[in-house]
């Protein structure tokens, strides 16, 4: 049966059909976003406020604004939960992690020697190294790493870092997430296809990156007595050298300084983070996983939003506003620790493609090696015209004399041995 003649439709009818299509799509999108937002509001109203830091919660809700989403604020050292806004989404619902999975790919690739200490690929060549690829969320770099890594090893590292299992939070109904078994597509290393994680799992993961490999157990303080006597617990200490985790820190700093999270636009907040943006379940997902201040991390903040206009850069801006409100608490209990430097490299002056490298030398403190008191060479080709280099701390430079200092010294707490799973810090 033919509903229309073979000849072209009259312009008036075509215009009408196009208008109806646009209106229908717009109405559906608006309805979808409205549904997501209404769900967020309803969930927030049902959140259990016991153990919440109400000042931090207020700041998180105000920063989230009218977006559909969830916020987790946690101590990366002890696992203490300060607030979870929209607890149903934060604890009991899985999200596609999008480009935040690049933290796992980066850690795995470096530990498996697929990424050189310089940050460049061990197999083949590519215009960027790990730092810039994390900062700009370069899909191709991580897919190249993944092609040598393989999905089985990616899943293994994901499990090490707490994905695919419950965190052990003292709250009911926690979702364990899903891992991408059987997915051999290269997108799994850059876009996280077939992964599902909770915001809480992402908070534990980014905390392990910042604290040198301690997988903390998130805990909600349930009474005034518990607040005064609170001590955190590790689920386990990851069987990787802390320097492996530290290697991704400069790229996370770069994301905030000049990359995908530059909307934060406040270098004094000392944030390291990773954005993620992709489509899942018919709508956009925007993620930002972060810690601050880098010199002695007090807060891990995860922001995940959903909707037509959700993107990682917008979630980063939400987190930036929360960190700004917490600035006065940055120095509480500061231990004055100097951390291990995040990267190691050779002293060659050219990249794999023959281009000139930028080299700087930084003091490496608390390096548990024979060269603990020596300087460590840090090199990787970085984007030109980097304004962030004007804001970071100075470092002694030996080769070449006028090298640029592209990243601030990364200062992170870490331990070599754990005699029992109790954390003595109280953050």
CSV table of C-alpha atoms in Angstrom, one decimal:
chain,number,residue,atom,x,y,z
A,1,UNK,CA,0.0,0.0,0.0
A,2,UNK,CA,1.3,3.5,-0.9
A,3,UNK,CA,0.4,6.3,1.5
A,4,UNK,CA,2.0,9.0,-0.6
A,5,UNK,CA,2.4,9.4,-4.3
A,6,UNK,CA,5.9,8.8,-5.8
A,7,UNK,CA,6.3,12.4,-6.7
A,8,UNK,CA,7.8,14.8,-4.1
A,9,UNK,CA,5.6,16.0,-1.3
A,10,UNK,CA,4.4,19.6,-1.4
A,11,UNK,CA,6.7,21.9,0.5
A,12,UNK,CA,3.9,22.8,3.0
A,13,UNK,CA,3.4,19.2,4.0
A,14,UNK,CA,7.2,18.6,4.3
A,15,UNK,CA,7.5,21.6,6.5
A,16,UNK,CA,4.6,20.4,8.7
A,17,UNK,CA,6.1,17.0,9.1
A,18,UNK,CA,9.5,18.4,10.0
A,19,UNK,CA,7.9,20.7,12.5
A,20,UNK,CA,6.0,17.9,14.1
A,21,UNK,CA,9.2,15.8,14.3
A,22,UNK,CA,11.2,18.5,15.9
A,23,UNK,CA,8.5,19.3,18.4
A,24,UNK,CA,8.1,15.6,19.3
A,25,UNK,CA,11.8,15.1,19.8
A,26,UNK,CA,12.0,18.3,21.8
A,27,UNK,CA,9.1,17.3,23.9
A,28,UNK,CA,10.4,13.8,24.5
A,29,UNK,CA,13.8,15.3,25.5
A,30,UNK,CA,12.2,17.8,27.8
A,31,UNK,CA,10.1,15.1,29.4
A,32,UNK,CA,13.1,12.9,29.8
A,33,UNK,CA,15.1,15.6,31.5
A,34,UNK,CA,12.2,16.6,33.6
A,35,UNK,CA,11.7,13.0,34.7
A,36,UNK,CA,15.4,12.7,35.7
A,37,UNK,CA,15.3,16.0,37.6
A,38,UNK,CA,12.1,15.0,39.4
A,39,UNK,CA,13.6,11.7,40.3
A,40,UNK,CA,16.7,13.6,41.7
A,41,UNK,CA,14.5,15.9,43.8
A,42,UNK,CA,12.4,13.0,45.2
A,43,UNK,CA,15.5,11.0,46.1
A,44,UNK,CA,17.2,13.9,47.8
A,45,UNK,CA,14.1,14.5,49.9
A,46,UNK,CA,14.3,10.8,51.0
A,47,UNK,CA,18.0,10.8,51.8
A,48,UNK,CA,19.0,9.7,55.3
A,49,UNK,CA,20.7,12.6,57.0
A,50,UNK,CA,22.2,10.6,59.8
A,51,UNK,CA,26.0,11.1,59.8
A,52,UNK,CA,25.9,13.7,57.1
A,53,UNK,CA,28.0,16.9,57.4
A,54,UNK,CA,25.1,19.2,56.8
A,55,UNK,CA,27.3,22.2,55.8
A,56,UNK,CA,29.0,20.1,53.1
A,57,UNK,CA,25.7,18.7,52.1
A,58,UNK,CA,24.2,22.2,51.7
A,59,UNK,CA,27.2,23.2,49.5
A,60,UNK,CA,26.8,20.1,47.4
A,61,UNK,CA,23.1,20.6,46.8
A,62,UNK,CA,23.5,24.2,45.9
A,63,UNK,CA,26.3,23.4,43.5
A,64,UNK,CA,24.3,20.7,41.9
A,65,UNK,CA,21.5,23.2,41.3
A,66,UNK,CA,18.8,22.1,38.9
A,67,UNK,CA,20.8,19.3,37.4
A,68,UNK,CA,19.7,15.6,37.6
A,69,UNK,CA,22.5,13.8,39.4
A,70,UNK,CA,24.3,12.7,42.5
A,71,UNK,CA,27.3,13.9,44.6
A,72,UNK,CA,29.6,12.0,46.9
A,73,UNK,CA,32.0,13.8,49.2
A,74,UNK,CA,34.4,11.4,51.1
A,75,UNK,CA,37.7,11.4,52.9
A,76,UNK,CA,40.2,9.7,50.5
A,77,UNK,CA,42.4,8.8,53.5
A,78,UNK,CA,39.8,7.2,55.9
A,79,UNK,CA,36.7,6.6,53.8
A,80,UNK,CA,34.5,8.8,56.0
A,81,UNK,CA,31.5,9.9,54.1
A,82,UNK,CA,30.7,13.6,54.5
A,83,UNK,CA,27.7,13.6,52.3
A,84,UNK,CA,26.0,11.6,49.5
A,85,UNK,CA,23.4,13.8,47.8
A,86,UNK,CA,20.8,11.5,46.1
A,87,UNK,CA,21.8,8.4,48.0
A,88,UNK,CA,19.7,6.1,45.8
A,89,UNK,CA,21.8,7.0,42.7
A,90,UNK,CA,25.0,7.3,44.7
A,91,UNK,CA,24.9,3.9,46.4
A,92,UNK,CA,22.3,1.7,44.6
A,93,UNK,CA,22.5,2.6,41.0
A,94,UNK,CA,25.1,1.9,38.3
A,95,UNK,CA,26.4,4.4,35.7
A,96,UNK,CA,28.6,4.0,32.7
A,97,UNK,CA,31.9,5.5,33.8
A,98,UNK,CA,32.7,6.8,30.4
A,99,UNK,CA,36.2,8.3,30.2
A,100,UNK,CA,36.9,8.0,33.9
A,101,UNK,CA,37.9,4.4,33.0
A,102,UNK,CA,41.1,5.9,31.5
A,103,UNK,CA,42.5,6.1,35.0
A,104,UNK,CA,42.3,2.3,35.2
A,105,UNK,CA,43.7,1.9,31.6
A,106,UNK,CA,46.5,4.3,32.5
A,107,UNK,CA,47.4,2.5,35.7
A,108,UNK,CA,47.3,-0.9,34.0
A,109,UNK,CA,49.2,0.2,31.0
A,110,UNK,CA,52.0,1.7,33.1
A,111,UNK,CA,52.3,-1.2,35.4
A,112,UNK,CA,52.4,-3.6,32.4
A,113,UNK,CA,55.2,-1.5,30.8
A,114,UNK,CA,52.9,-0.6,27.8
A,115,UNK,CA,53.4,3.0,28.8
A,116,UNK,CA,57.0,4.1,29.2
A,117,UNK,CA,58.2,6.1,32.3
A,118,UNK,CA,58.3,9.1,30.0
A,119,UNK,CA,54.5,8.7,29.4
A,120,UNK,CA,54.8,7.7,25.8
A,121,UNK,CA,53.7,4.4,24.3
A,122,UNK,CA,56.2,1.5,24.5
A,123,UNK,CA,54.7,-0.1,21.4
A,124,UNK,CA,54.4,2.3,18.4
A,125,UNK,CA,54.3,6.0,18.4
A,126,UNK,CA,51.6,8.6,19.2
A,127,UNK,CA,51.7,12.4,19.3
A,128,UNK,CA,50.7,12.6,23.0
A,129,UNK,CA,51.9,10.9,26.2
A,130,UNK,CA,49.9,9.8,29.2
A,131,UNK,CA,49.8,13.3,30.9
A,132,UNK,CA,48.3,15.1,27.9
A,133,UNK,CA,46.1,12.2,27.0
A,134,UNK,CA,44.5,12.1,30.4
A,135,UNK,CA,44.2,15.9,30.5
A,136,UNK,CA,42.5,16.1,27.1
A,137,UNK,CA,40.8,12.6,27.4
A,138,UNK,CA,42.4,11.3,24.2
A,139,UNK,CA,40.5,8.2,23.2
A,140,UNK,CA,43.0,7.0,20.7
A,141,UNK,CA,45.9,6.9,23.1
A,142,UNK,CA,44.0,4.7,25.6
A,143,UNK,CA,42.7,2.4,22.8
A,144,UNK,CA,46.3,1.9,21.6
A,145,UNK,CA,47.3,0.9,25.2
A,146,UNK,CA,44.2,-1.3,25.3
A,147,UNK,CA,45.1,-3.1,22.1
A,148,UNK,CA,48.2,-4.5,23.8
A,149,UNK,CA,46.6,-4.8,27.3
A,150,UNK,CA,43.6,-6.9,26.5
A,151,UNK,CA,40.2,-6.9,28.1
A,152,UNK,CA,41.0,-9.7,30.6
A,153,UNK,CA,43.8,-7.6,32.1
A,154,UNK,CA,41.7,-4.5,32.1
A,155,UNK,CA,39.0,-6.4,34.1
A,156,UNK,CA,41.7,-7.7,36.5
A,157,UNK,CA,42.9,-4.2,37.2
A,158,UNK,CA,39.4,-2.9,37.5
A,159,UNK,CA,38.7,-5.5,40.2
A,160,UNK,CA,41.9,-4.6,42.0
A,161,UNK,CA,40.7,-1.0,42.1
A,162,UNK,CA,37.3,-1.8,43.5
A,163,UNK,CA,35.0,-2.1,40.5
A,164,UNK,CA,32.6,-5.0,40.1
A,165,UNK,CA,32.2,-5.5,43.9
A,166,UNK,CA,30.5,-3.7,46.7
A,167,UNK,CA,32.5,-1.2,48.7
A,168,UNK,CA,31.2,-2.4,52.0
A,169,UNK,CA,29.5,0.9,53.0
A,170,UNK,CA,27.3,0.7,56.1
A,171,UNK,CA,24.1,1.4,54.1
A,172,UNK,CA,21.6,-1.0,52.6
A,173,UNK,CA,21.1,-2.0,49.0
A,174,UNK,CA,24.5,-1.3,47.6
A,175,UNK,CA,24.9,-2.2,43.9
A,176,UNK,CA,28.0,-4.1,43.0
A,177,UNK,CA,28.3,-2.9,39.4
A,178,UNK,CA,29.2,-4.8,36.3
A,179,UNK,CA,32.4,-5.6,34.4
A,180,UNK,CA,32.7,-5.9,30.6
A,181,UNK,CA,33.3,-9.7,30.3
A,182,UNK,CA,33.6,-10.7,26.6
A,183,UNK,CA,33.9,-7.2,25.2
A,184,UNK,CA,36.9,-7.0,23.0
A,185,UNK,CA,36.1,-3.7,21.4
A,186,UNK,CA,38.8,-1.0,21.8
A,187,UNK,CA,36.1,1.4,23.1
A,188,UNK,CA,36.1,-0.5,26.4
A,189,UNK,CA,39.5,1.1,27.3
A,190,UNK,CA,38.4,4.6,26.5
A,191,UNK,CA,34.6,4.8,26.7
A,192,UNK,CA,34.0,2.0,29.3
A,193,UNK,CA,31.4,0.2,27.2
A,194,UNK,CA,29.6,-2.5,29.2
A,195,UNK,CA,30.9,-1.2,32.5
A,196,UNK,CA,28.5,-0.1,35.3
A,197,UNK,CA,29.9,1.5,38.4
A,198,UNK,CA,28.4,3.4,41.3
A,199,UNK,CA,29.5,6.9,42.3
A,200,UNK,CA,30.7,5.4,45.5
A,201,UNK,CA,33.0,2.9,43.7
A,202,UNK,CA,34.4,5.8,41.7
A,203,UNK,CA,35.1,7.6,45.0
A,204,UNK,CA,37.0,4.6,46.3
A,205,UNK,CA,38.9,4.3,43.1
A,206,UNK,CA,40.1,7.9,42.9
A,207,UNK,CA,40.9,7.8,46.6
A,208,UNK,CA,43.2,4.8,46.0
A,209,UNK,CA,45.0,6.7,43.2
A,210,UNK,CA,45.6,9.6,45.6
A,211,UNK,CA,46.5,7.7,48.7
A,212,UNK,CA,49.0,5.4,47.1
A,213,UNK,CA,46.9,2.2,46.7
A,214,UNK,CA,44.8,1.9,49.9
A,215,UNK,CA,41.2,0.7,49.0
A,216,UNK,CA,39.2,2.4,51.8
A,217,UNK,CA,35.8,1.2,53.0
A,218,UNK,CA,33.3,4.1,52.9
A,219,UNK,CA,31.6,4.6,56.2
A,220,UNK,CA,28.7,6.8,57.3
A,221,UNK,CA,29.2,8.0,60.8
A,222,UNK,CA,26.1,6.9,62.7
A,223,UNK,CA,26.3,8.8,66.0
A,224,UNK,CA,28.0,11.7,67.8
A,225,UNK,CA,30.2,9.2,69.7
A,226,UNK,CA,31.3,7.6,66.4
A,227,UNK,CA,32.2,11.0,65.0
A,228,UNK,CA,34.5,11.7,67.9
A,229,UNK,CA,36.1,8.2,67.8
A,230,UNK,CA,35.9,7.6,64.1
A,231,UNK,CA,38.6,5.5,62.5
A,232,UNK,CA,38.6,4.3,59.0
A,233,UNK,CA,39.4,0.9,57.6
A,234,UNK,CA,41.1,-0.4,54.4
A,235,UNK,CA,39.4,-3.1,52.5
A,236,UNK,CA,42.8,-4.1,51.1
A,237,UNK,CA,46.1,-2.6,50.1
A,238,UNK,CA,46.5,-3.0,46.4
A,239,UNK,CA,49.5,-5.1,45.2
A,240,UNK,CA,51.0,-2.4,43.1
A,241,UNK,CA,53.7,0.1,43.8
A,242,UNK,CA,52.3,3.5,44.9
A,243,UNK,CA,54.4,5.1,42.1
A,244,UNK,CA,52.1,3.3,39.6
A,245,UNK,CA,49.1,5.2,40.9
A,246,UNK,CA,51.0,8.4,41.2
A,247,UNK,CA,51.9,8.2,37.5
A,248,UNK,CA,48.4,9.3,36.5
A,249,UNK,CA,48.3,12.3,38.9
A,250,UNK,CA,50.0,14.8,36.6
A,251,UNK,CA,47.4,14.1,33.8
A,252,UNK,CA,44.6,14.6,36.4
A,253,UNK,CA,46.2,17.9,37.4
A,254,UNK,CA,46.4,18.8,33.7
A,255,UNK,CA,42.8,18.2,33.2
A,256,UNK,CA,41.9,20.9,35.7
A,257,UNK,CA,44.8,23.3,34.7
A,258,UNK,CA,44.2,23.3,30.9
A,259,UNK,CA,42.2,20.2,29.8
A,260,UNK,CA,38.7,18.9,29.9
A,261,UNK,CA,38.0,20.3,33.5
A,262,UNK,CA,39.4,23.8,33.0
A,263,UNK,CA,35.9,25.2,33.7
A,264,UNK,CA,36.9,25.1,37.3
A,265,UNK,CA,39.2,28.0,36.6
A,266,UNK,CA,40.7,28.3,40.1
A,267,UNK,CA,44.3,27.0,40.4
A,268,UNK,CA,44.3,27.7,44.2
A,269,UNK,CA,41.9,24.8,44.8
A,270,UNK,CA,44.7,22.3,43.9
A,271,UNK,CA,42.3,19.8,42.4
A,272,UNK,CA,43.3,16.7,40.4
A,273,UNK,CA,40.5,15.0,38.5
A,274,UNK,CA,39.2,13.2,35.5
A,275,UNK,CA,36.1,13.9,33.5
A,276,UNK,CA,33.9,11.6,31.5
A,277,UNK,CA,31.2,12.3,28.9
A,278,UNK,CA,29.2,9.7,26.9
A,279,UNK,CA,25.7,8.5,26.1
A,280,UNK,CA,24.2,5.7,28.1
A,281,UNK,CA,20.6,4.5,28.3
A,282,UNK,CA,19.5,7.1,25.8
A,283,UNK,CA,20.8,10.1,27.5
A,284,UNK,CA,24.1,11.9,28.2
A,285,UNK,CA,26.1,11.1,31.3
A,286,UNK,CA,28.7,13.6,32.7
A,287,UNK,CA,31.2,12.5,35.4
A,288,UNK,CA,34.0,14.1,37.4
A,289,UNK,CA,36.1,12.1,39.8
A,290,UNK,CA,38.5,14.2,41.8
A,291,UNK,CA,40.6,14.8,45.0
A,292,UNK,CA,41.9,17.9,46.6
A,293,UNK,CA,44.1,19.5,47.8
A,294,UNK,CA,46.8,17.5,46.1
A,295,UNK,CA,49.5,18.3,48.7
A,296,UNK,CA,47.4,16.5,51.4
A,297,UNK,CA,44.1,15.2,50.0
A,298,UNK,CA,41.2,15.9,52.4
A,299,UNK,CA,38.3,15.4,50.0
A,300,UNK,CA,37.4,13.0,47.2
A,301,UNK,CA,34.4,14.4,45.3
A,302,UNK,CA,32.4,12.6,42.6
A,303,UNK,CA,29.8,14.3,40.6
A,304,UNK,CA,27.6,12.4,38.1
A,305,UNK,CA,24.9,14.1,36.1
A,306,UNK,CA,22.4,12.9,33.5
A,307,UNK,CA,20.4,14.6,30.8
A,308,UNK,CA,20.4,16.3,27.5
A,309,UNK,CA,23.1,18.8,28.5
A,310,UNK,CA,25.1,16.7,31.0
A,311,UNK,CA,28.8,16.6,30.2
A,312,UNK,CA,32.0,16.0,32.3
A,313,UNK,CA,33.0,19.6,32.1
A,314,UNK,CA,29.8,20.7,33.7
A,315,UNK,CA,30.1,18.1,36.5
A,316,UNK,CA,33.7,19.4,37.0
A,317,UNK,CA,32.3,22.9,37.5
A,318,UNK,CA,29.8,21.5,40.1
A,319,UNK,CA,32.7,19.9,42.0
A,320,UNK,CA,34.8,23.1,41.7
A,321,UNK,CA,32.0,25.0,43.4
A,322,UNK,CA,31.9,22.5,46.2
A,323,UNK,CA,35.7,22.6,46.7
A,324,UNK,CA,35.6,26.4,46.8
A,325,UNK,CA,33.1,26.2,49.7
A,326,UNK,CA,35.5,23.7,51.4
A,327,UNK,CA,38.6,25.8,51.0
A,328,UNK,CA,38.7,26.8,54.6
A,329,UNK,CA,38.9,23.2,55.7
A,330,UNK,CA,41.9,22.4,53.4
A,331,UNK,CA,44.5,22.8,56.1
A,332,UNK,CA,42.7,21.0,58.9
A,333,UNK,CA,44.9,18.3,60.3
A,334,UNK,CA,47.6,19.0,57.7
A,335,UNK,CA,50.5,16.6,58.4
A,336,UNK,CA,53.1,18.4,56.4
A,337,UNK,CA,53.9,15.3,54.4
A,338,UNK,CA,55.8,15.4,51.2
A,339,UNK,CA,54.8,12.7,48.8
A,340,UNK,CA,56.6,10.6,46.2
A,341,UNK,CA,56.8,12.3,42.8
A,342,UNK,CA,54.3,11.0,40.4
A,343,UNK,CA,56.4,10.3,37.3
A,344,UNK,CA,59.7,8.9,36.3
A,345,UNK,CA,61.3,9.0,32.9
A,346,UNK,CA,64.6,8.8,31.0
A,347,UNK,CA,66.6,11.9,30.0
A,348,UNK,CA,66.2,11.7,26.2
A,349,UNK,CA,65.5,15.0,24.6
A,350,UNK,CA,63.3,13.8,21.8
A,351,UNK,CA,59.9,12.0,21.6
A,352,UNK,CA,59.4,8.7,19.8
A,353,UNK,CA,58.4,10.7,16.7
A,354,UNK,CA,61.6,12.8,16.8
A,355,UNK,CA,60.0,15.9,18.3
A,356,UNK,CA,61.8,17.9,21.0
A,357,UNK,CA,60.7,17.1,24.6
A,358,UNK,CA,60.1,19.5,27.4
A,359,UNK,CA,62.2,18.3,30.3
A,360,UNK,CA,62.1,19.4,33.9
A,361,UNK,CA,63.7,18.1,37.1
A,362,UNK,CA,61.8,18.0,40.3
A,363,UNK,CA,62.8,17.1,43.9
A,364,UNK,CA,61.4,13.7,44.8
A,365,UNK,CA,60.6,13.4,48.5
A,366,UNK,CA,59.8,10.2,50.4
A,367,UNK,CA,61.0,8.0,47.6
A,368,UNK,CA,61.7,4.7,49.2
A,369,UNK,CA,64.7,3.9,47.0
A,370,UNK,CA,68.5,4.5,47.1
A,371,UNK,CA,68.0,7.7,45.1
A,372,UNK,CA,65.5,9.1,47.6
A,373,UNK,CA,67.4,12.3,48.0
A,374,UNK,CA,68.1,12.8,44.3
A,375,UNK,CA,66.3,14.6,41.6
A,376,UNK,CA,64.0,12.8,39.2
A,377,UNK,CA,63.8,13.6,35.6
A,378,UNK,CA,60.2,14.2,34.4
A,379,UNK,CA,59.6,14.5,30.7
A,380,UNK,CA,56.7,14.4,28.3
A,381,UNK,CA,55.7,16.4,25.3
A,382,UNK,CA,53.1,18.9,26.4
A,383,UNK,CA,50.9,21.4,24.6
A,384,UNK,CA,52.3,24.7,23.6
A,385,UNK,CA,51.3,28.0,25.3
A,386,UNK,CA,50.6,26.4,28.6
A,387,UNK,CA,49.4,29.2,30.9
A,388,UNK,CA,49.3,26.8,33.9
A,389,UNK,CA,53.1,26.8,33.9
A,390,UNK,CA,53.0,30.3,35.3
A,391,UNK,CA,51.1,29.2,38.3
A,392,UNK,CA,52.9,26.2,39.6
A,393,UNK,CA,55.6,25.8,42.1
A,394,UNK,CA,59.2,26.2,40.9
A,395,UNK,CA,61.5,23.2,40.6
A,396,UNK,CA,65.2,22.9,40.2
A,397,UNK,CA,66.0,22.4,36.6
A,398,UNK,CA,69.2,20.8,35.4
A,399,UNK,CA,68.6,19.8,31.7
A,400,UNK,CA,67.9,22.0,29.8
A,401,UNK,CA,68.6,25.1,31.9
A,402,UNK,CA,65.4,26.9,30.7
A,403,UNK,CA,63.0,24.0,30.9
A,404,UNK,CA,59.3,24.8,31.7
A,405,UNK,CA,57.8,23.5,35.0
A,406,UNK,CA,54.5,22.1,33.8
A,407,UNK,CA,53.0,20.6,36.9
A,408,UNK,CA,53.1,21.3,40.6
A,409,UNK,CA,54.8,18.9,43.0
A,410,UNK,CA,52.3,16.1,43.8
A,411,UNK,CA,52.0,15.5,47.5
A,412,UNK,CA,50.1,12.4,48.6
A,413,UNK,CA,50.2,10.3,51.7
A,414,UNK,CA,51.2,6.7,51.4
A,415,UNK,CA,52.4,3.8,53.5
A,416,UNK,CA,54.7,0.9,52.8
A,417,UNK,CA,53.4,-1.5,55.3
A,418,UNK,CA,50.1,-2.1,57.1
A,419,UNK,CA,50.1,-4.2,60.2
A,420,UNK,CA,46.4,-4.0,60.6
A,421,UNK,CA,43.5,-2.6,58.5
A,422,UNK,CA,42.9,0.4,60.8
A,423,UNK,CA,43.6,3.9,59.6
A,424,UNK,CA,44.9,6.2,62.3
A,425,UNK,CA,43.9,9.4,60.5
A,426,UNK,CA,40.6,11.1,61.3
A,427,UNK,CA,39.5,13.2,58.3
